[in-house]
XYZ file of N, CA and C in Angstrom:
519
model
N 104.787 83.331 122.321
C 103.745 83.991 123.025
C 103.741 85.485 122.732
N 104.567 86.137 124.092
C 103.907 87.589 123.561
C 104.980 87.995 122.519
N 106.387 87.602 122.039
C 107.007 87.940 120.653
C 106.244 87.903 119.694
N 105.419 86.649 119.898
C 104.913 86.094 118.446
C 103.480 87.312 118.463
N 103.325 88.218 119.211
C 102.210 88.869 119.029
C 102.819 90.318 118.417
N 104.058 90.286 119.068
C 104.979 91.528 118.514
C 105.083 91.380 117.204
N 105.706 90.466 116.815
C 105.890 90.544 115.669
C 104.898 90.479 114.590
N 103.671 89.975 115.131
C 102.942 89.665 114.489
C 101.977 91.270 114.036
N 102.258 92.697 115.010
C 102.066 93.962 115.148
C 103.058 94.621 113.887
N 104.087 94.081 113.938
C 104.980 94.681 113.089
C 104.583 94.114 111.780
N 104.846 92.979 111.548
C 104.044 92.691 110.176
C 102.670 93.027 109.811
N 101.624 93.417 110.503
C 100.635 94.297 109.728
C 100.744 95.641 109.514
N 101.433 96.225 110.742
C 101.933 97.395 110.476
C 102.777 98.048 109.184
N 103.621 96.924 109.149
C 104.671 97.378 108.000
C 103.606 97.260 106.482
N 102.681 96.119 106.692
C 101.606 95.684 105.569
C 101.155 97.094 104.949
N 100.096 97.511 106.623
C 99.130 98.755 106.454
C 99.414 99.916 105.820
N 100.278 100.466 106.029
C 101.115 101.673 104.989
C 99.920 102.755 105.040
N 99.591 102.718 105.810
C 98.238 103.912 105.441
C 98.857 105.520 106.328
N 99.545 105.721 106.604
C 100.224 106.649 107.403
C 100.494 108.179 106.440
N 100.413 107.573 104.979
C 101.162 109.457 104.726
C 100.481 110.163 103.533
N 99.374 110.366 103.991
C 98.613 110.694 102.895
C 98.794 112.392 102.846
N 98.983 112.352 101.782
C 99.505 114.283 102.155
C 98.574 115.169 101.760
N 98.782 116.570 102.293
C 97.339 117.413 101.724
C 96.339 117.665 103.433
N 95.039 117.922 102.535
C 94.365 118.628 103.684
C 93.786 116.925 104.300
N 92.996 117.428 105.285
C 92.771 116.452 106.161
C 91.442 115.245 105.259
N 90.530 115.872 104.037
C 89.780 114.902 103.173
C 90.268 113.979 102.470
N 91.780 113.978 102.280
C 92.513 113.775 100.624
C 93.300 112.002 101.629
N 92.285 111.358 102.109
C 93.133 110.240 103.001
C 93.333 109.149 102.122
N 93.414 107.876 102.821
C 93.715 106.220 103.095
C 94.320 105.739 101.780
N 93.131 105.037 100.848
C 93.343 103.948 99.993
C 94.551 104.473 99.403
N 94.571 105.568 97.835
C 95.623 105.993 96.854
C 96.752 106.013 98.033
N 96.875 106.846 98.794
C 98.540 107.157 99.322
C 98.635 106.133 100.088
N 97.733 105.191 101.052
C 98.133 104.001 101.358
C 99.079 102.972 100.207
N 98.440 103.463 99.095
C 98.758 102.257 97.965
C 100.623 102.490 97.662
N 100.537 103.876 97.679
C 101.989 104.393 97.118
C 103.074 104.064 98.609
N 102.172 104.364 99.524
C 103.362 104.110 100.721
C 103.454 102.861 100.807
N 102.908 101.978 100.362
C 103.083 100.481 100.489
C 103.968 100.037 99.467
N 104.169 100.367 98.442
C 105.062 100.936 97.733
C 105.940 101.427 98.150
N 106.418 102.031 98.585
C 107.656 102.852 99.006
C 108.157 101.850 100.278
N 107.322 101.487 100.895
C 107.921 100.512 102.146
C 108.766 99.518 101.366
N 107.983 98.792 100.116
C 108.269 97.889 99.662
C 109.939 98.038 98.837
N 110.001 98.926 98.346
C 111.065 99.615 97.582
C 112.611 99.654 99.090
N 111.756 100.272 100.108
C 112.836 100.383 101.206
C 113.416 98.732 101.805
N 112.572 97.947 101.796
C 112.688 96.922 102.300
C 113.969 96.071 101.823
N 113.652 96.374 100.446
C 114.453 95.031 99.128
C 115.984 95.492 99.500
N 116.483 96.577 99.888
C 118.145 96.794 100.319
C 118.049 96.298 101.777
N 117.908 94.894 102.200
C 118.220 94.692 103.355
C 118.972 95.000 104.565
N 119.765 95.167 103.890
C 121.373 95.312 104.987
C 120.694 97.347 105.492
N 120.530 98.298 104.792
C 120.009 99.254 105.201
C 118.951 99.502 106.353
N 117.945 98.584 105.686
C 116.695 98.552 106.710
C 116.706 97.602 108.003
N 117.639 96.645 107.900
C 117.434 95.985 109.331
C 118.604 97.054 109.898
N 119.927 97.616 109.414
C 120.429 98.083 110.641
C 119.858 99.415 110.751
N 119.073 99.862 109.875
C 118.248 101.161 110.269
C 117.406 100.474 112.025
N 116.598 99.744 112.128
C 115.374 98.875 112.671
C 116.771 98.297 114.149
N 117.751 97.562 113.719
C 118.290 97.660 114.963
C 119.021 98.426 115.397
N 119.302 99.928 114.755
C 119.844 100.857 115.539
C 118.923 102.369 116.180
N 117.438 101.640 116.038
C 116.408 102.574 116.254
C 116.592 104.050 115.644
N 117.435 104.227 114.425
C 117.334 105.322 113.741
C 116.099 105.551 113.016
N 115.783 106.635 112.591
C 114.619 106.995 111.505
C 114.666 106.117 110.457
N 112.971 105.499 110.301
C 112.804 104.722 109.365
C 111.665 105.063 108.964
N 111.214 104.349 108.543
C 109.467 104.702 107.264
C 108.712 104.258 108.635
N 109.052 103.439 109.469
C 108.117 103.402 110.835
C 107.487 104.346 111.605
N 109.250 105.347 111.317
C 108.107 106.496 111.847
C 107.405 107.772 111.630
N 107.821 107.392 110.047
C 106.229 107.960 108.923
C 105.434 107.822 109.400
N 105.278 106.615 109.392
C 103.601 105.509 109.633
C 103.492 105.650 111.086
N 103.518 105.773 112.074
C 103.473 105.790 113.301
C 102.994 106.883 114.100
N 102.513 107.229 114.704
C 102.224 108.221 115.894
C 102.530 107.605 117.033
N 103.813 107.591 117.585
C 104.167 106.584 118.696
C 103.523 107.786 120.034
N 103.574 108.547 119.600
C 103.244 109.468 121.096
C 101.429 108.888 120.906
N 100.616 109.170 120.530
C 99.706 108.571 120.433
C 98.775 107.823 120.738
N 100.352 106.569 120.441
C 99.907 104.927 120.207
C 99.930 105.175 122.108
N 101.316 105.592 122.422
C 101.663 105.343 124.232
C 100.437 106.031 124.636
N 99.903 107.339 123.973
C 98.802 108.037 124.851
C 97.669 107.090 125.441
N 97.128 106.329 124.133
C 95.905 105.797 124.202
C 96.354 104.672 125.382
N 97.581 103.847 125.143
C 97.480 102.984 125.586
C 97.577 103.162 126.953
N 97.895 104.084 127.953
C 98.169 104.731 128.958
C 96.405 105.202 129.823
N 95.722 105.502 128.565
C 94.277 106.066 129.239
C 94.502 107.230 130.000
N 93.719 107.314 130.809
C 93.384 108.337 131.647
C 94.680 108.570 132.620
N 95.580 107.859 132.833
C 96.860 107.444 133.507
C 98.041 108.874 132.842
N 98.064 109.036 131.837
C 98.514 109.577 130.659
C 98.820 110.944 131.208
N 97.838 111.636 131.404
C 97.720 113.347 132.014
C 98.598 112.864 133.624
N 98.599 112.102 134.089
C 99.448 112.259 135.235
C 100.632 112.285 135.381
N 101.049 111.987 134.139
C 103.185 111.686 133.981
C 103.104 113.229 133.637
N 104.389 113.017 134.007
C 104.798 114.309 133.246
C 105.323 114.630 131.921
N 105.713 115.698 131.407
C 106.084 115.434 130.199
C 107.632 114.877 129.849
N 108.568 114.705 130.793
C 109.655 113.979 130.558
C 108.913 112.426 130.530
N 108.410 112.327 131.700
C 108.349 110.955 131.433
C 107.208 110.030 130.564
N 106.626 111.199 129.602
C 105.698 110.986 128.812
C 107.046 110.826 127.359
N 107.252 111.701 127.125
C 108.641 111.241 126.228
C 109.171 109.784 126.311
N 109.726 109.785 127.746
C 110.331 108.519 127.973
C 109.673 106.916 127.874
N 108.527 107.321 128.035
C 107.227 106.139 127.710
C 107.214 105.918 125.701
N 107.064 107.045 125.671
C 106.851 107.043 124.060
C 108.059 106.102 123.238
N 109.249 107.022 124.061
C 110.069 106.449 122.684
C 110.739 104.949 123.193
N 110.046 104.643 124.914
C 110.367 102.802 124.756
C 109.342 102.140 124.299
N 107.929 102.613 123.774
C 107.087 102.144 122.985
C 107.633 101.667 121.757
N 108.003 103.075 121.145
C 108.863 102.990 119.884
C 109.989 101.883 119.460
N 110.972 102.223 120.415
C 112.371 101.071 120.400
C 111.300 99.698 120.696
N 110.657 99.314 121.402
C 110.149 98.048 121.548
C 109.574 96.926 119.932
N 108.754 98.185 119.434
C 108.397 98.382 118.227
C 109.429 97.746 117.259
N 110.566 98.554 117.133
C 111.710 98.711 116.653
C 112.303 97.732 116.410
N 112.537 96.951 117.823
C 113.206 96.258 117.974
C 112.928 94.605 117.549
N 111.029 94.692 117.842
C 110.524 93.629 117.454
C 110.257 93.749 115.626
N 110.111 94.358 115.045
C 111.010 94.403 113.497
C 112.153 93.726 113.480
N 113.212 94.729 113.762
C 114.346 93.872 113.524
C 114.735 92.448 113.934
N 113.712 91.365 114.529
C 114.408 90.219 115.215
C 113.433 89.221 114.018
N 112.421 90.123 113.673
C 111.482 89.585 112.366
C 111.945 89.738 110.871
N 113.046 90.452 110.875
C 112.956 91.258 109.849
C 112.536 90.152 108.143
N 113.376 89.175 108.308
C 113.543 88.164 107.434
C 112.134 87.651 107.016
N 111.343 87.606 107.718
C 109.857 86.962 107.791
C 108.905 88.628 107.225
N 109.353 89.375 107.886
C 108.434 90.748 107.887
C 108.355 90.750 106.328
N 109.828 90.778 105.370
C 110.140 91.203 104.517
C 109.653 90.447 103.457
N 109.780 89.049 103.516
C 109.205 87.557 102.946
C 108.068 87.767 102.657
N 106.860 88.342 103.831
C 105.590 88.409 103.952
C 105.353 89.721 103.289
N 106.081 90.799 103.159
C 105.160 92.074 102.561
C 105.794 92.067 101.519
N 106.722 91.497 100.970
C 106.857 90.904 99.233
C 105.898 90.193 98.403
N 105.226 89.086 99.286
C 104.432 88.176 98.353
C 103.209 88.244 99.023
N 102.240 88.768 99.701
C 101.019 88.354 99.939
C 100.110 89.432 99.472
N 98.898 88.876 98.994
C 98.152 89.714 98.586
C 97.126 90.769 99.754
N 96.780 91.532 98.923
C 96.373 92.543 99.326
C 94.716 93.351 98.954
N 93.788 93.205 99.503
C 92.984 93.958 98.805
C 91.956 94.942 99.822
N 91.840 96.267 99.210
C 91.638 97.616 100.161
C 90.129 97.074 100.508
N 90.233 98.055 101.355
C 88.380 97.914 101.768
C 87.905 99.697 101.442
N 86.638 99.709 102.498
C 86.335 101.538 102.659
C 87.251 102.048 103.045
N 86.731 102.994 103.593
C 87.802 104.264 104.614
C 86.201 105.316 104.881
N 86.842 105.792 105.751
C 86.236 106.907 106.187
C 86.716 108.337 107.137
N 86.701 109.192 107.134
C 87.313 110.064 107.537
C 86.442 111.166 107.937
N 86.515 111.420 109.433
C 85.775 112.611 110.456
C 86.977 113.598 111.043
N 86.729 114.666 110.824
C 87.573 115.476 111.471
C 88.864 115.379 112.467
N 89.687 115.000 111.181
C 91.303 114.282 111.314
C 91.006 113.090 112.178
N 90.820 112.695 112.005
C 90.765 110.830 112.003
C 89.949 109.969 111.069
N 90.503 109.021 110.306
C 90.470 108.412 109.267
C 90.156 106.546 110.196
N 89.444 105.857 109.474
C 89.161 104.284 109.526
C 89.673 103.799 107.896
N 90.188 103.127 108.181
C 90.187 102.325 106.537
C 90.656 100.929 106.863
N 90.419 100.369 105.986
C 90.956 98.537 106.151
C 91.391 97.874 104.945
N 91.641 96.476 104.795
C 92.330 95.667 103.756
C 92.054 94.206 104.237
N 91.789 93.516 103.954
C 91.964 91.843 103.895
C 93.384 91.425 103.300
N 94.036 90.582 103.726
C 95.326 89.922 103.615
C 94.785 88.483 103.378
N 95.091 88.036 101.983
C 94.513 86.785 101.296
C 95.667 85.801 101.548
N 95.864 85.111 102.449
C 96.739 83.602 102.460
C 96.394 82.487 102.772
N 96.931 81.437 101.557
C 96.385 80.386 102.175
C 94.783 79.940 102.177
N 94.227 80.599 101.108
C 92.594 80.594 101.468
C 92.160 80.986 101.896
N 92.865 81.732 103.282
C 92.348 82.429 104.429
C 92.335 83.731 104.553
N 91.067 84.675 104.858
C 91.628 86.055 104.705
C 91.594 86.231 106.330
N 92.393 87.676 106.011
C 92.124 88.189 107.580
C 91.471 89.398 107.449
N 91.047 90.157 108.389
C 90.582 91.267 108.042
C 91.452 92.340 109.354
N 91.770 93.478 108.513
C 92.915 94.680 108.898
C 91.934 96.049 109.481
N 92.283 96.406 110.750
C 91.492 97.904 110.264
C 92.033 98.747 111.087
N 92.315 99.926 110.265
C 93.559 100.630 111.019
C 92.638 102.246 111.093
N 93.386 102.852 112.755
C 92.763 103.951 112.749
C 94.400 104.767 112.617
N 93.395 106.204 112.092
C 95.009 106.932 111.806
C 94.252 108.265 112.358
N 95.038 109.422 112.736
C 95.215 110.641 113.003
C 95.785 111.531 111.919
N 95.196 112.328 111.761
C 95.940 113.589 110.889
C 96.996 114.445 111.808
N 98.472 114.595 111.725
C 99.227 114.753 112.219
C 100.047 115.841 111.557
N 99.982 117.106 111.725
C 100.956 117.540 110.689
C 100.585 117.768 109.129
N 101.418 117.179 108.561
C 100.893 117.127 107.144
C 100.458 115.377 106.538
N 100.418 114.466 107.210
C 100.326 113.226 107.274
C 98.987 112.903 108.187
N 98.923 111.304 107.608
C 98.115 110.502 107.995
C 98.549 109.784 108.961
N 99.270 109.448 110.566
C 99.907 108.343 111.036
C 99.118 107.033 111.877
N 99.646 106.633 112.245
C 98.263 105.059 112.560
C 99.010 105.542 113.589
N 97.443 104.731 114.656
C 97.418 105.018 116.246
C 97.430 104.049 116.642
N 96.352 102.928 115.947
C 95.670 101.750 116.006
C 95.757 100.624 114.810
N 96.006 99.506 115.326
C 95.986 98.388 114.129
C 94.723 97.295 114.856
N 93.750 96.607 114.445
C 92.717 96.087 114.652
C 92.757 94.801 113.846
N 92.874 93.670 114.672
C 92.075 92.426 113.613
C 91.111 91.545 114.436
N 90.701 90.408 114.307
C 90.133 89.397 114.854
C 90.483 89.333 116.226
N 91.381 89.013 116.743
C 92.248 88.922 118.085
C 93.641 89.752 118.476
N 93.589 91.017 117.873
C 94.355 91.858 118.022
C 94.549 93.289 118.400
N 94.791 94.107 119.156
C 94.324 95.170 119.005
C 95.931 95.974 119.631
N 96.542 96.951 118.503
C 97.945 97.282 119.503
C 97.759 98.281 120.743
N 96.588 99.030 120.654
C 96.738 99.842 121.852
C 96.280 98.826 123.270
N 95.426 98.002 123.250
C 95.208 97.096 124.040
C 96.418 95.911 124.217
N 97.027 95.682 123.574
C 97.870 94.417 123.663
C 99.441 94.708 123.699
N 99.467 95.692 123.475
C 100.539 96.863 123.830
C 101.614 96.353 124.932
């Protein structure tokens, strides 16, 4: 039930790679999506690194790709401005570890799946630091369709939002 929705967050997530596009806020999605998907992929193949990175909630490429303060903002709403800022921290980073954690109990499957399935980009679009872009995931005959919103953060692109058919992480959160 709701694992299988966790995990099922983490495997598009880890898919999407659209998080680090570097440069000014025009220069987004597809190319540096392509290379960070790449680079995820490269991090992945030393197993023993990346799952105890993932179960010891240390820094990982997750949270390249991530805007966990963000992800907790949206998902919080209007609720959000009333915490304070300790316990806006403290929201964030059990967003994060939750995240984290549901990786690492996947990891074997996560890793299986963003080795062999295909991949193909869609548009993108980009309004004043915030970016839309998407991808279809071809298995099985079946596609799905991906669509991820990201924030310009810094010097990066990080996802806020992952979107499919029956999915949505700030809602299902």
């Amino acid at each position: 039930g709701q694992d299988m929705k966790y995990f099922k967050i983490l495997m598009i997530g880890l898919i999407l790679l659209c998080a680090t596009g570097k440069g000014t806020s025009q220069s987004l999605p597809n190319s540096a999506s392509k290379q960070y998907y790449q680079n995820l992929q490269d991090w992945l193949r030393d197993s023993v690194k990346a799952k105890v990175q993932l179960e010891s909630f240390v820094s990982s490429p997750l949270d390249v790709l991530f805007d966990w303060q963000e992800i907790t903002r949206r998902a919080f709403t209007e609720n959000w401005v009333n915490l304070s800022g300790s316990w806006q921290k403290r929201y964030t980073q059990a967003v994060r570890k939750r995240i984290m954690k549901t990786a690492a109990s996947g990891f074997p499957q996560i890793r299986s799946y963003l080795m062999q399935k295909n991949i193909r980009w869609e548009e993108e679009s980009i309004n004043k630091g915030k970016a839309k872009t998407s991808f279809d995931i071809i298995r099985n005959n079946d596609i799905e369709k991906v669509n991820i919103r990201l924030l310009f953060s810094g010097e990066t692109w990080k996802v806020y939002d992952i979107r499919t058919e029956s999915f949505r992480l700030i809602r299902d959160l």
